[in-house]
PDB file of C-alpha atoms in Angstrom:
ATOM      1  CA  MET A 106       9.866 106.811  99.559  1.00 40.00           C
ATOM      2  CA  LEU A 107       8.497 107.172  96.041  1.00 40.00           C
ATOM      3  CA  ASN A 108       9.999 110.336  94.637  1.00 43.00           C
ATOM      4  CA  SER A 109       8.794 112.248  91.615  1.00 38.00           C
ATOM      5  CA  TYR A 110      10.969 110.414  89.166  1.00 39.00           C
ATOM      6  CA  LEU A 111       9.868 107.027  90.425  1.00 40.00           C
ATOM      7  CA  ALA A 112       6.268 108.083  89.899  1.00 38.00           C
ATOM      8  CA  PHE A 113       7.229 108.886  86.335  1.00 38.00           C
ATOM      9  CA  PHE A 114       9.076 105.571  86.108  1.00 41.00           C
ATOM     10  CA  ILE A 115       5.830 103.696  86.754  1.00 36.00           C
ATOM     11  CA  GLY A 116       3.973 105.646  84.136  1.00 41.00           C
ATOM     12  CA  ILE A 117       6.259 105.298  81.165  1.00 38.00           C
ATOM     13  CA  VAL A 118       8.131 102.043  81.601  1.00 40.00           C
ATOM     14  CA  PHE A 119       5.192  99.853  82.398  1.00 36.00           C
ATOM     15  CA  TYR A 120       2.797 101.591  80.041  1.00 35.00           C
ATOM     16  CA  GLY A 121      -0.773 100.569  80.691  1.00 34.00           C
ATOM     17  CA  MET A 122      -0.035  99.167  84.164  1.00 32.00           C
ATOM     18  CA  ALA A 123       0.046 102.547  85.854  1.00 29.00           C
ATOM     19  CA  GLN A 124      -0.032 106.215  84.962  1.00 33.00           C
ATOM     20  CA  ALA A 125       2.427 108.909  85.957  1.00 33.00           C
ATOM     21  CA  ASP A 126       1.372 111.490  88.506  1.00 31.00           C
ATOM     22  CA  GLU A 127       1.153 114.639  86.412  1.00 30.00           C
ATOM     23  CA  ARG A 128       1.595 116.856  89.467  1.00 29.00           C
ATOM     24  CA  VAL A 129       5.202 115.779  89.947  1.00 30.00           C
ATOM     25  CA  ILE A 130       6.409 115.525  86.333  1.00 31.00           C
ATOM     26  CA  PRO A 131       8.015 118.512  84.578  1.00 37.00           C
ATOM     27  CA  VAL A 132       5.538 120.273  82.304  1.00 34.00           C
ATOM     28  CA  HIS A 133       7.369 119.526  79.074  1.00 46.00           C
ATOM     29  CA  HIS A 134       7.553 115.857  79.995  1.00 53.00           C
ATOM     30  CA  ASN A 135       3.872 115.808  80.821  1.00 71.00           C
ATOM     31  CA  ALA A 136       3.171 117.169  77.369  1.00 83.00           C
ATOM     32  CA  CYS A 137       5.464 114.612  75.766  1.00 84.00           C
ATOM     33  CA  ALA A 138       3.823 111.704  77.587  1.00 80.00           C
ATOM     34  CA  GLU A 139       0.350 112.995  76.739  1.00 84.00           C
ATOM     35  CA  ALA A 140       1.284 113.366  73.072  1.00 88.00           C
ATOM     36  CA  ILE A 141       2.629 109.811  72.974  1.00 87.00           C
ATOM     37  CA  ARG A 142      -0.526 108.453  74.630  1.00 86.00           C
ATOM     38  CA  ALA A 143      -2.593 110.347  72.059  1.00 88.00           C
ATOM     39  CA  GLY A 144      -0.529 108.875  69.230  1.00 89.00           C
ATOM     40  CA  ASP A 145       0.763 112.315  68.237  1.00 91.00           C
ATOM     41  CA  PHE A 146       4.349 111.268  67.708  1.00 92.00           C
ATOM     42  CA  SER A 147       5.265 114.321  65.636  1.00 92.00           C
ATOM     43  CA  LYS A 148       4.328 116.595  68.518  1.00 92.00           C
ATOM     44  CA  SER A 149       6.104 114.500  71.133  1.00 90.00           C
ATOM     45  CA  LEU A 150       9.259 114.366  69.010  1.00 92.00           C
ATOM     46  CA  MET A 151       9.091 118.130  68.498  1.00 92.00           C
ATOM     47  CA  LEU A 152       8.847 118.684  72.260  1.00 90.00           C
ATOM     48  CA  ALA A 153      11.821 116.416  72.875  1.00 90.00           C
ATOM     49  CA  GLU A 154      13.928 118.080  70.191  1.00 91.00           C
ATOM     50  CA  GLN A 155      13.135 121.528  71.603  1.00 89.00           C
ATOM     51  CA  GLN A 156      14.563 120.476  74.952  1.00 87.00           C
ATOM     52  CA  LEU A 157      17.580 118.808  73.364  1.00 90.00           C
ATOM     53  CA  LYS A 158      18.436 121.992  71.467  1.00 90.00           C
ATOM     54  CA  ARG A 159      18.762 123.726  74.823  1.00 91.00           C
ATOM     55  CA  ASN A 160      20.654 120.824  76.374  1.00 91.00           C
ATOM     56  CA  LYS A 161      21.611 117.801  74.292  1.00 91.00           C
ATOM     57  CA  PHE A 162      22.009 115.743  77.449  1.00 92.00           C
ATOM     58  CA  ASN A 163      18.579 116.514  78.937  1.00 89.00           C
ATOM     59  CA  HIS A 164      17.637 113.143  80.410  1.00 91.00           C
ATOM     60  CA  ASP A 165      13.859 113.621  80.292  1.00 90.00           C
ATOM     61  CA  ALA A 166      14.021 114.735  76.665  1.00 91.00           C
ATOM     62  CA  LEU A 167      16.220 111.781  75.732  1.00 94.00           C
ATOM     63  CA  ILE A 168      13.719 109.426  77.356  1.00 93.00           C
ATOM     64  CA  CYS A 169      10.873 111.102  75.482  1.00 92.00           C
ATOM     65  CA  LYS A 170      12.711 110.925  72.156  1.00 94.00           C
ATOM     66  CA  GLY A 171      13.634 107.291  72.749  1.00 95.00           C
ATOM     67  CA  ARG A 172      10.013 106.405  73.415  1.00 94.00           C
ATOM     68  CA  VAL A 173       8.846 108.165  70.259  1.00 94.00           C
ATOM     69  CA  LEU A 174      11.450 106.409  68.136  1.00 96.00           C
ATOM     70  CA  ASP A 175      10.384 103.120  69.695  1.00 95.00           C
ATOM     71  CA  GLN A 176       6.693 103.774  69.013  1.00 93.00           C
ATOM     72  CA  THR A 177       7.466 104.645  65.381  1.00 95.00           C
ATOM     73  CA  ALA A 178       9.546 101.467  64.927  1.00 96.00           C
ATOM     74  CA  HIS A 179      12.897 103.256  64.625  1.00 97.00           C
ATOM     75  CA  TYR A 180      14.413 100.722  66.969  1.00 98.00           C
ATOM     76  CA  PRO A 181      18.183 101.194  66.428  1.00 98.00           C
ATOM     77  CA  GLN A 182      17.812 104.964  66.809  1.00 98.00           C
ATOM     78  CA  ALA A 183      15.640 104.497  69.896  1.00 97.00           C
ATOM     79  CA  ILE A 184      18.214 102.264  71.549  1.00 98.00           C
ATOM     80  CA  ALA A 185      21.052 104.658  70.672  1.00 98.00           C
ATOM     81  CA  THR A 186      19.124 107.585  72.178  1.00 97.00           C
ATOM     82  CA  LEU A 187      18.297 105.683  75.339  1.00 97.00           C
ATOM     83  CA  LYS A 188      21.916 104.603  75.753  1.00 98.00           C
ATOM     84  CA  ILE A 189      22.818 108.287  75.925  1.00 97.00           C
ATOM     85  CA  ALA A 190      20.108 108.659  78.571  1.00 96.00           C
ATOM     86  CA  VAL A 191      21.729 105.842  80.562  1.00 97.00           C
ATOM     87  CA  LYS A 192      25.032 107.721  80.582  1.00 96.00           C
ATOM     88  CA  GLN A 193      23.339 111.000  81.514  1.00 94.00           C
ATOM     89  CA  SER A 194      21.310 109.594  84.395  1.00 93.00           C
ATOM     90  CA  ALA A 195      21.686 111.686  87.535  1.00 92.00           C
ATOM     91  CA  THR A 196      20.314 108.985  89.846  1.00 95.00           C
ATOM     92  CA  PRO A 197      20.429 105.179  89.895  1.00 96.00           C
ATOM     93  CA  MET A 198      16.687 104.878  89.292  1.00 95.00           C
ATOM     94  CA  LYS A 199      16.857 107.178  86.263  1.00 94.00           C
ATOM     95  CA  ARG A 200      19.500 104.816  84.922  1.00 96.00           C
ATOM     96  CA  ALA A 201      17.243 101.845  85.676  1.00 96.00           C
ATOM     97  CA  LEU A 202      14.447 103.557  83.770  1.00 94.00           C
ATOM     98  CA  ALA A 203      16.536 104.027  80.643  1.00 95.00           C
ATOM     99  CA  LEU A 204      17.886 100.482  80.840  1.00 97.00           C
ATOM    100  CA  THR A 205      14.394  99.046  81.189  1.00 97.00           C
ATOM    101  CA  LEU A 206      13.183 100.931  78.134  1.00 97.00           C
ATOM    102  CA  ILE A 207      16.148  99.583  76.168  1.00 98.00           C
ATOM    103  CA  GLY A 208      15.361  96.069  77.360  1.00 98.00           C
ATOM    104  CA  ASN A 209      11.741  96.464  76.298  1.00 97.00           C
ATOM    105  CA  ILE A 210      12.826  97.370  72.770  1.00 98.00           C
ATOM    106  CA  GLN A 211      15.345  94.540  72.587  1.00 98.00           C
ATOM    107  CA  LYS A 212      12.623  92.147  73.681  1.00 98.00           C
ATOM    108  CA  ARG A 213      10.185  93.541  71.109  1.00 97.00           C
ATOM    109  CA  ILE A 214      12.640  93.010  68.255  1.00 98.00           C
ATOM    110  CA  GLN A 215      13.458  89.551  69.648  1.00 98.00           C
ATOM    111  CA  ASN A 216      17.032  90.268  70.687  1.00 98.00           C
ATOM    112  CA  PHE A 217      16.310  88.200  73.749  1.00 99.00           C
ATOM    113  CA  ALA A 218      19.877  87.602  74.936  1.00 98.00           C
ATOM    114  CA  GLU A 219      20.588  91.337  74.861  1.00 98.00           C
ATOM    115  CA  ALA A 220      17.273  92.087  76.567  1.00 99.00           C
ATOM    116  CA  LEU A 221      18.116  89.643  79.349  1.00 99.00           C
ATOM    117  CA  SER A 222      21.466  91.311  79.968  1.00 98.00           C
ATOM    118  CA  THR A 223      19.867  94.768  79.993  1.00 98.00           C
ATOM    119  CA  TYR A 224      17.066  93.770  82.354  1.00 98.00           C
ATOM    120  CA  GLN A 225      19.609  92.188  84.691  1.00 99.00           C
ATOM    121  CA  LYS A 226      21.479  95.494  84.883  1.00 98.00           C
ATOM    122  CA  SER A 227      18.239  97.259  85.762  1.00 97.00           C
ATOM    123  CA  LEU A 228      17.462  94.583  88.358  1.00 98.00           C
ATOM    124  CA  ALA A 229      20.842  95.073  90.030  1.00 98.00           C
ATOM    125  CA  ILE A 230      20.054  98.769  90.458  1.00 98.00           C
ATOM    126  CA  THR A 231      16.597  98.183  91.913  1.00 97.00           C
ATOM    127  CA  GLN A 232      18.054  95.683  94.369  1.00 98.00           C
ATOM    128  CA  ALA A 233      20.866  98.016  95.405  1.00 98.00           C
ATOM    129  CA  GLU A 234      18.360 100.828  95.872  1.00 96.00           C
ATOM    130  CA  LYS A 235      15.995  98.495  97.777  1.00 96.00           C
ATOM    131  CA  GLU A 236      13.143  99.432  95.447  1.00 96.00           C
ATOM    132  CA  THR A 237      11.235  96.167  95.822  1.00 96.00           C
ATOM    133  CA  ARG A 238       8.295  97.322  93.707  1.00 94.00           C
ATOM    134  CA  PHE A 239      10.530  97.758  90.681  1.00 95.00           C
ATOM    135  CA  GLU A 240      12.634  94.740  91.593  1.00 98.00           C
ATOM    136  CA  ARG A 241       9.496  92.627  91.222  1.00 97.00           C
ATOM    137  CA  ILE A 242       8.747  94.090  87.795  1.00 96.00           C
ATOM    138  CA  SER A 243      12.334  93.558  86.640  1.00 97.00           C
ATOM    139  CA  LEU A 244      12.264  89.933  87.790  1.00 98.00           C
ATOM    140  CA  ASN A 245       9.076  89.305  85.810  1.00 98.00           C
ATOM    141  CA  GLN A 246      10.610  90.915  82.728  1.00 98.00           C
ATOM    142  CA  ILE A 247      13.672  88.719  83.124  1.00 99.00           C
ATOM    143  CA  GLY A 248      11.423  85.676  83.460  1.00 99.00           C
ATOM    144  CA  GLU A 249       9.566  86.538  80.261  1.00 98.00           C
ATOM    145  CA  VAL A 250      12.818  86.778  78.307  1.00 99.00           C
ATOM    146  CA  GLN A 251      14.152  83.575  79.849  1.00 99.00           C
ATOM    147  CA  VAL A 252      11.007  81.820  78.598  1.00 98.00           C
ATOM    148  CA  GLU A 253      11.722  83.101  75.087  1.00 98.00           C
ATOM    149  CA  LEU A 254      15.283  81.801  75.375  1.00 99.00           C
ATOM    150  CA  GLY A 255      14.032  78.390  76.473  1.00 98.00           C
ATOM    151  CA  GLN A 256      15.475  78.837  79.968  1.00 99.00           C
ATOM    152  CA  LEU A 257      12.279  77.637  81.601  1.00 98.00           C
ATOM    153  CA  ALA A 258      13.658  76.512  84.956  1.00 98.00           C
ATOM    154  CA  ALA A 259      15.464  79.836  85.379  1.00 99.00           C
ATOM    155  CA  ALA A 260      12.309  81.688  84.348  1.00 99.00           C
ATOM    156  CA  LEU A 261      10.313  79.846  86.995  1.00 99.00           C
ATOM    157  CA  GLU A 262      12.849  80.907  89.621  1.00 99.00           C
ATOM    158  CA  SER A 263      12.518  84.519  88.438  1.00 99.00           C
ATOM    159  CA  TYR A 264       8.723  84.402  88.667  1.00 99.00           C
ATOM    160  CA  GLN A 265       8.862  82.829  92.112  1.00 98.00           C
ATOM    161  CA  ALA A 266      11.302  85.473  93.340  1.00 99.00           C
ATOM    162  CA  ALA A 267       9.098  88.210  91.888  1.00 98.00           C
ATOM    163  CA  ASN A 268       5.999  86.791  93.533  1.00 98.00           C
ATOM    164  CA  LYS A 269       7.628  86.943  96.962  1.00 98.00           C
ATOM    165  CA  LEU A 270       7.853  90.720  96.495  1.00 98.00           C
ATOM    166  CA  SER A 271       4.146  91.159  95.702  1.00 97.00           C
ATOM    167  CA  ALA A 272       2.619  94.071  97.583  1.00 95.00           C
ATOM    168  CA  ASN A 273      -1.067  93.335  97.015  1.00 94.00           C
ATOM    169  CA  ALA A 274      -3.555  90.687  95.894  1.00 93.00           C
ATOM    170  CA  GLY A 275      -3.437  91.765  92.261  1.00 92.00           C
ATOM    171  CA  GLU A 276       0.325  91.354  92.086  1.00 95.00           C
ATOM    172  CA  ARG A 277       0.151  88.007  93.883  1.00 96.00           C
ATOM    173  CA  ASN A 278      -2.486  86.700  91.474  1.00 95.00           C
ATOM    174  CA  ASP A 279      -0.394  87.796  88.500  1.00 96.00           C
ATOM    175  CA  GLY A 280       2.508  85.863  89.984  1.00 98.00           C
ATOM    176  CA  TYR A 281       0.366  82.799  90.663  1.00 98.00           C
ATOM    177  CA  ALA A 282      -0.769  82.765  87.021  1.00 97.00           C
ATOM    178  CA  ARG A 283       2.794  83.013  85.717  1.00 98.00           C
ATOM    179  CA  ILE A 284       3.994  80.239  88.032  1.00 99.00           C
ATOM    180  CA  ALA A 285       1.044  77.990  87.168  1.00 98.00           C
ATOM    181  CA  ALA A 286       1.463  78.323  83.401  1.00 97.00           C
ATOM    182  CA  LEU A 287       5.210  77.769  83.456  1.00 98.00           C
ATOM    183  CA  SER A 288       5.004  74.897  85.938  1.00 98.00           C
ATOM    184  CA  SER A 289       2.588  73.205  83.536  1.00 98.00           C
ATOM    185  CA  ARG A 290       5.057  73.599  80.668  1.00 97.00           C
ATOM    186  CA  LEU A 291       7.785  72.093  82.827  1.00 98.00           C
ATOM    187  CA  GLY A 292       5.617  69.100  83.707  1.00 97.00           C
ATOM    188  CA  LEU A 293       5.308  70.174  87.343  1.00 98.00           C
ATOM    189  CA  HIS A 294       1.615  69.413  87.220  1.00 98.00           C
ATOM    190  CA  GLU A 295       0.824  69.332  90.937  1.00 98.00           C
ATOM    191  CA  GLN A 296       2.436  72.728  91.399  1.00 98.00           C
ATOM    192  CA  ALA A 297       0.672  74.080  88.317  1.00 98.00           C
ATOM    193  CA  ILE A 298      -2.711  72.926  89.625  1.00 98.00           C
ATOM    194  CA  GLU A 299      -1.996  74.336  93.093  1.00 98.00           C
ATOM    195  CA  PHE A 300      -1.196  77.806  91.790  1.00 98.00           C
ATOM    196  CA  GLN A 301      -3.943  77.907  89.161  1.00 98.00           C
ATOM    197  CA  ILE A 302      -6.503  77.041  91.852  1.00 98.00           C
ATOM    198  CA  LYS A 303      -5.293  80.166  93.674  1.00 97.00           C
ATOM    199  CA  VAL A 304      -5.830  82.191  90.493  1.00 96.00           C
ATOM    200  CA  LEU A 305      -9.294  80.706  90.047  1.00 96.00           C
ATOM    201  CA  MET A 306     -10.296  81.405  93.640  1.00 94.00           C
ATOM    202  CA  ALA A 307      -9.317  85.044  93.217  1.00 93.00           C
ATOM    203  CA  ALA A 308     -11.200  85.255  89.918  1.00 92.00           C
ATOM    204  CA  GLU A 309     -14.332  83.827  91.535  1.00 90.00           C
ATOM    205  CA  SER A 310     -14.459  86.789  93.898  1.00 87.00           C
ATOM    206  CA  SER A 311     -13.952  89.234  91.042  1.00 80.00           C
ATOM    207  CA  SER A 312     -16.750  90.890  89.090  1.00 78.00           C
ATOM    208  CA  ASP A 313     -14.674  90.677  85.908  1.00 90.00           C
ATOM    209  CA  PHE A 314     -16.362  88.110  83.641  1.00 94.00           C
ATOM    210  CA  GLU A 315     -13.453  87.785  81.216  1.00 95.00           C
ATOM    211  CA  GLN A 316     -10.935  87.324  84.010  1.00 94.00           C
ATOM    212  CA  TYR A 317     -13.098  84.581  85.507  1.00 96.00           C
ATOM    213  CA  ILE A 318     -13.618  82.776  82.203  1.00 97.00           C
ATOM    214  CA  ASN A 319      -9.942  82.978  81.324  1.00 96.00           C
ATOM    215  CA  ALA A 320      -8.973  81.541  84.721  1.00 97.00           C
ATOM    216  CA  ASN A 321     -11.389  78.639  84.151  1.00 98.00           C
ATOM    217  CA  LEU A 322     -10.010  77.954  80.687  1.00 98.00           C
ATOM    218  CA  GLU A 323      -6.465  77.932  81.988  1.00 98.00           C
ATOM    219  CA  MET A 324      -7.534  75.595  84.795  1.00 98.00           C
ATOM    220  CA  GLY A 325      -8.994  73.259  82.180  1.00 98.00           C
ATOM    221  CA  ARG A 326      -5.822  73.428  80.099  1.00 98.00           C
ATOM    222  CA  ILE A 327      -3.628  72.665  83.099  1.00 98.00           C
ATOM    223  CA  TYR A 328      -5.811  69.702  84.101  1.00 98.00           C
ATOM    224  CA  THR A 329      -5.562  68.453  80.507  1.00 98.00           C
ATOM    225  CA  MET A 330      -1.772  68.714  80.533  1.00 97.00           C
ATOM    226  CA  ALA A 331      -1.743  66.824  83.838  1.00 97.00           C
ATOM    227  CA  GLY A 332      -3.834  64.017  82.344  1.00 97.00           C
ATOM    228  CA  GLU A 333      -6.758  64.746  84.656  1.00 98.00           C
ATOM    229  CA  TYR A 334      -9.263  64.706  81.813  1.00 98.00           C
ATOM    230  CA  ALA A 335     -12.454  64.318  83.836  1.00 98.00           C
ATOM    231  CA  LYS A 336     -11.635  67.433  85.870  1.00 98.00           C
ATOM    232  CA  ALA A 337     -10.663  69.303  82.716  1.00 98.00           C
ATOM    233  CA  GLU A 338     -13.898  68.410  80.937  1.00 98.00           C
ATOM    234  CA  LYS A 339     -16.021  69.278  83.961  1.00 98.00           C
ATOM    235  CA  ILE A 340     -14.626  72.786  84.322  1.00 98.00           C
ATOM    236  CA  LEU A 341     -14.653  73.424  80.567  1.00 98.00           C
ATOM    237  CA  ASP A 342     -18.279  72.279  80.231  1.00 98.00           C
ATOM    238  CA  LYS A 343     -19.189  74.643  83.066  1.00 97.00           C
ATOM    239  CA  THR A 344     -17.299  77.443  81.329  1.00 98.00           C
ATOM    240  CA  LEU A 345     -19.054  76.773  78.028  1.00 98.00           C
ATOM    241  CA  ALA A 346     -22.445  77.078  79.707  1.00 98.00           C
ATOM    242  CA  LEU A 347     -21.420  80.414  81.238  1.00 97.00           C
ATOM    243  CA  THR A 348     -20.221  81.829  77.927  1.00 98.00           C
ATOM    244  CA  GLN A 349     -23.451  80.787  76.212  1.00 97.00           C
ATOM    245  CA  GLU A 350     -25.526  82.249  79.026  1.00 97.00           C
ATOM    246  CA  GLN A 351     -23.684  85.564  78.660  1.00 95.00           C
ATOM    247  CA  LYS A 352     -23.847  85.358  74.845  1.00 96.00           C
ATOM    248  CA  SER A 353     -20.100  85.901  74.655  1.00 97.00           C
ATOM    249  CA  GLN A 354     -19.196  84.387  71.297  1.00 97.00           C
ATOM    250  CA  TYR A 355     -15.467  84.978  71.597  1.00 98.00           C
ATOM    251  CA  TRP A 356     -15.202  83.112  74.885  1.00 98.00           C
ATOM    252  CA  GLU A 357     -17.619  80.452  73.655  1.00 98.00           C
ATOM    253  CA  ALA A 358     -15.352  79.875  70.665  1.00 98.00           C
ATOM    254  CA  LYS A 359     -12.274  79.718  72.851  1.00 98.00           C
ATOM    255  CA  THR A 360     -13.963  77.232  75.190  1.00 98.00           C
ATOM    256  CA  TYR A 361     -14.892  74.967  72.262  1.00 98.00           C
ATOM    257  CA  TYR A 362     -11.242  75.155  71.237  1.00 98.00           C
ATOM    258  CA  TYR A 363     -10.003  74.151  74.697  1.00 98.00           C
ATOM    259  CA  LEU A 364     -12.530  71.313  74.798  1.00 98.00           C
ATOM    260  CA  GLY A 365     -11.180  70.224  71.428  1.00 97.00           C
ATOM    261  CA  LEU A 366      -7.656  70.168  72.807  1.00 97.00           C
ATOM    262  CA  GLU A 367      -8.841  68.085  75.744  1.00 97.00           C
ATOM    263  CA  LYS A 368     -10.362  65.565  73.317  1.00 97.00           C
ATOM    264  CA  VAL A 369      -7.079  65.419  71.386  1.00 96.00           C
ATOM    265  CA  ALA A 370      -5.312  64.492  74.617  1.00 96.00           C
ATOM    266  CA  ARG A 371      -7.858  61.684  75.068  1.00 96.00           C
ATOM    267  CA  SER A 372      -7.266  60.580  71.440  1.00 95.00           C
ATOM    268  CA  GLU A 373     -10.950  61.247  70.661  1.00 96.00           C
ATOM    269  CA  LEU A 374     -10.062  62.841  67.339  1.00 95.00           C
ATOM    270  CA  THR A 375     -13.490  62.925  65.679  1.00 95.00           C
ATOM    271  CA  GLU A 376     -15.080  64.707  68.630  1.00 97.00           C
ATOM    272  CA  SER A 377     -12.065  67.005  68.841  1.00 96.00           C
ATOM    273  CA  ARG A 378     -12.447  68.008  65.201  1.00 96.00           C
ATOM    274  CA  ASN A 379     -16.154  68.719  65.623  1.00 97.00           C
ATOM    275  CA  LEU A 380     -15.488  70.970  68.609  1.00 98.00           C
ATOM    276  CA  MET A 381     -12.699  72.813  66.843  1.00 97.00           C
ATOM    277  CA  LEU A 382     -14.854  73.356  63.767  1.00 97.00           C
ATOM    278  CA  LYS A 383     -17.475  74.973  66.015  1.00 98.00           C
ATOM    279  CA  ALA A 384     -14.723  77.130  67.469  1.00 98.00           C
ATOM    280  CA  ARG A 385     -13.499  78.044  63.992  1.00 98.00           C
ATOM    281  CA  ASP A 386     -16.955  78.975  62.700  1.00 97.00           C
ATOM    282  CA  LEU A 387     -17.638  81.204  65.695  1.00 98.00           C
ATOM    283  CA  SER A 388     -14.223  82.856  65.469  1.00 98.00           C
ATOM    284  CA  LEU A 389     -14.728  83.522  61.776  1.00 97.00           C
ATOM    285  CA  SER A 390     -18.171  85.021  62.336  1.00 97.00           C
ATOM    286  CA  ILE A 391     -16.891  87.572  64.860  1.00 97.00           C
ATOM    287  CA  GLY A 392     -13.551  88.279  63.188  1.00 97.00           C
ATOM    288  CA  ALA A 393     -11.397  86.936  66.040  1.00 97.00           C
ATOM    289  CA  GLN A 394      -8.383  86.497  63.779  1.00 97.00           C
ATOM    290  CA  THR A 395      -5.748  85.598  66.368  1.00 96.00           C
ATOM    291  CA  LEU A 396      -7.932  82.871  67.847  1.00 97.00           C
ATOM    292  CA  LEU A 397      -8.911  81.720  64.354  1.00 97.00           C
ATOM    293  CA  ASP A 398      -5.255  81.366  63.360  1.00 96.00           C
ATOM    294  CA  GLU A 399      -4.564  79.291  66.469  1.00 96.00           C
ATOM    295  CA  ILE A 400      -7.519  77.004  65.766  1.00 97.00           C
ATOM    296  CA  ASN A 401      -6.555  76.576  62.114  1.00 95.00           C
ATOM    297  CA  LEU A 402      -3.034  75.634  63.168  1.00 95.00           C
ATOM    298  CA  ALA A 403      -4.436  72.960  65.488  1.00 94.00           C
ATOM    299  CA  LEU A 404      -6.708  71.637  62.735  1.00 93.00           C
ATOM    300  CA  LYS A 405      -4.100  71.676  59.980  1.00 86.00           C
ATOM    301  CA  PRO A 406      -2.423  68.307  60.686  1.00 69.00           C
ATOM    302  CA  ARG A 407      -5.801  66.600  60.343  1.00 60.00           C
ATOM    303  CA  GLU A 408      -7.035  68.340  57.208  1.00 54.00           C
TER     304      GLU A 408
END
């Protein structure tokens, strides 16, 4: 059964994926979490320090302080604070919480080997406690770090194990997307296509335009990587028409870019350059800097 601390665990570890239930969180911790969400780090740190003056081993306050130090880029201090929280954890899941936060920081600062070890410790707790919801999240975090370490086959196993623990369609689709993308990188093209088709079918029934377009683009990319150029071009042309119909310049630019990549794979370099220049001009006009940088990198060898 999800107890009060596990509700809090959802809200602060996987920030943005779920929110803590304010009815079951101590008042001072509510205030700390709210201050962090509002970007008021001075206030949240003050609240944490007030609690720590009363009890320097207050677990909730240590978690709060660690989060603030993380958000303000004081990473060594954040990790040190959270390590104290690990030692002061009254329950296994509180310990898993602190470990996961440490792993998140280690991942952010690209200490991937350390992050992997930390996430694995958290995973062991979730498995021992039979908390499959958090076991799934830990497995995905481990997979992400394994990708960064170049351990792609191991990462695929982690994603597959996580997907077996999915509790709903949203979680399953997230798992399908991870498996499809990584299978493509590993050259497991049939498997990549199989799982991306599942993602696309789910996106087709969704009212989310961006989710649908992104699923189509990824389908086109996976077909391109598999050498199925006709299928790739067909789905990307369809996607381009949709983005133009919706007057979505960002997604139009990204579709031109993916079409350009498909032409590179076909060795049609002149057409590829023309498509990428369209993508670059659109990206520049709307200030889509991340996409623009990616396009410029693709164009650079030919300029």
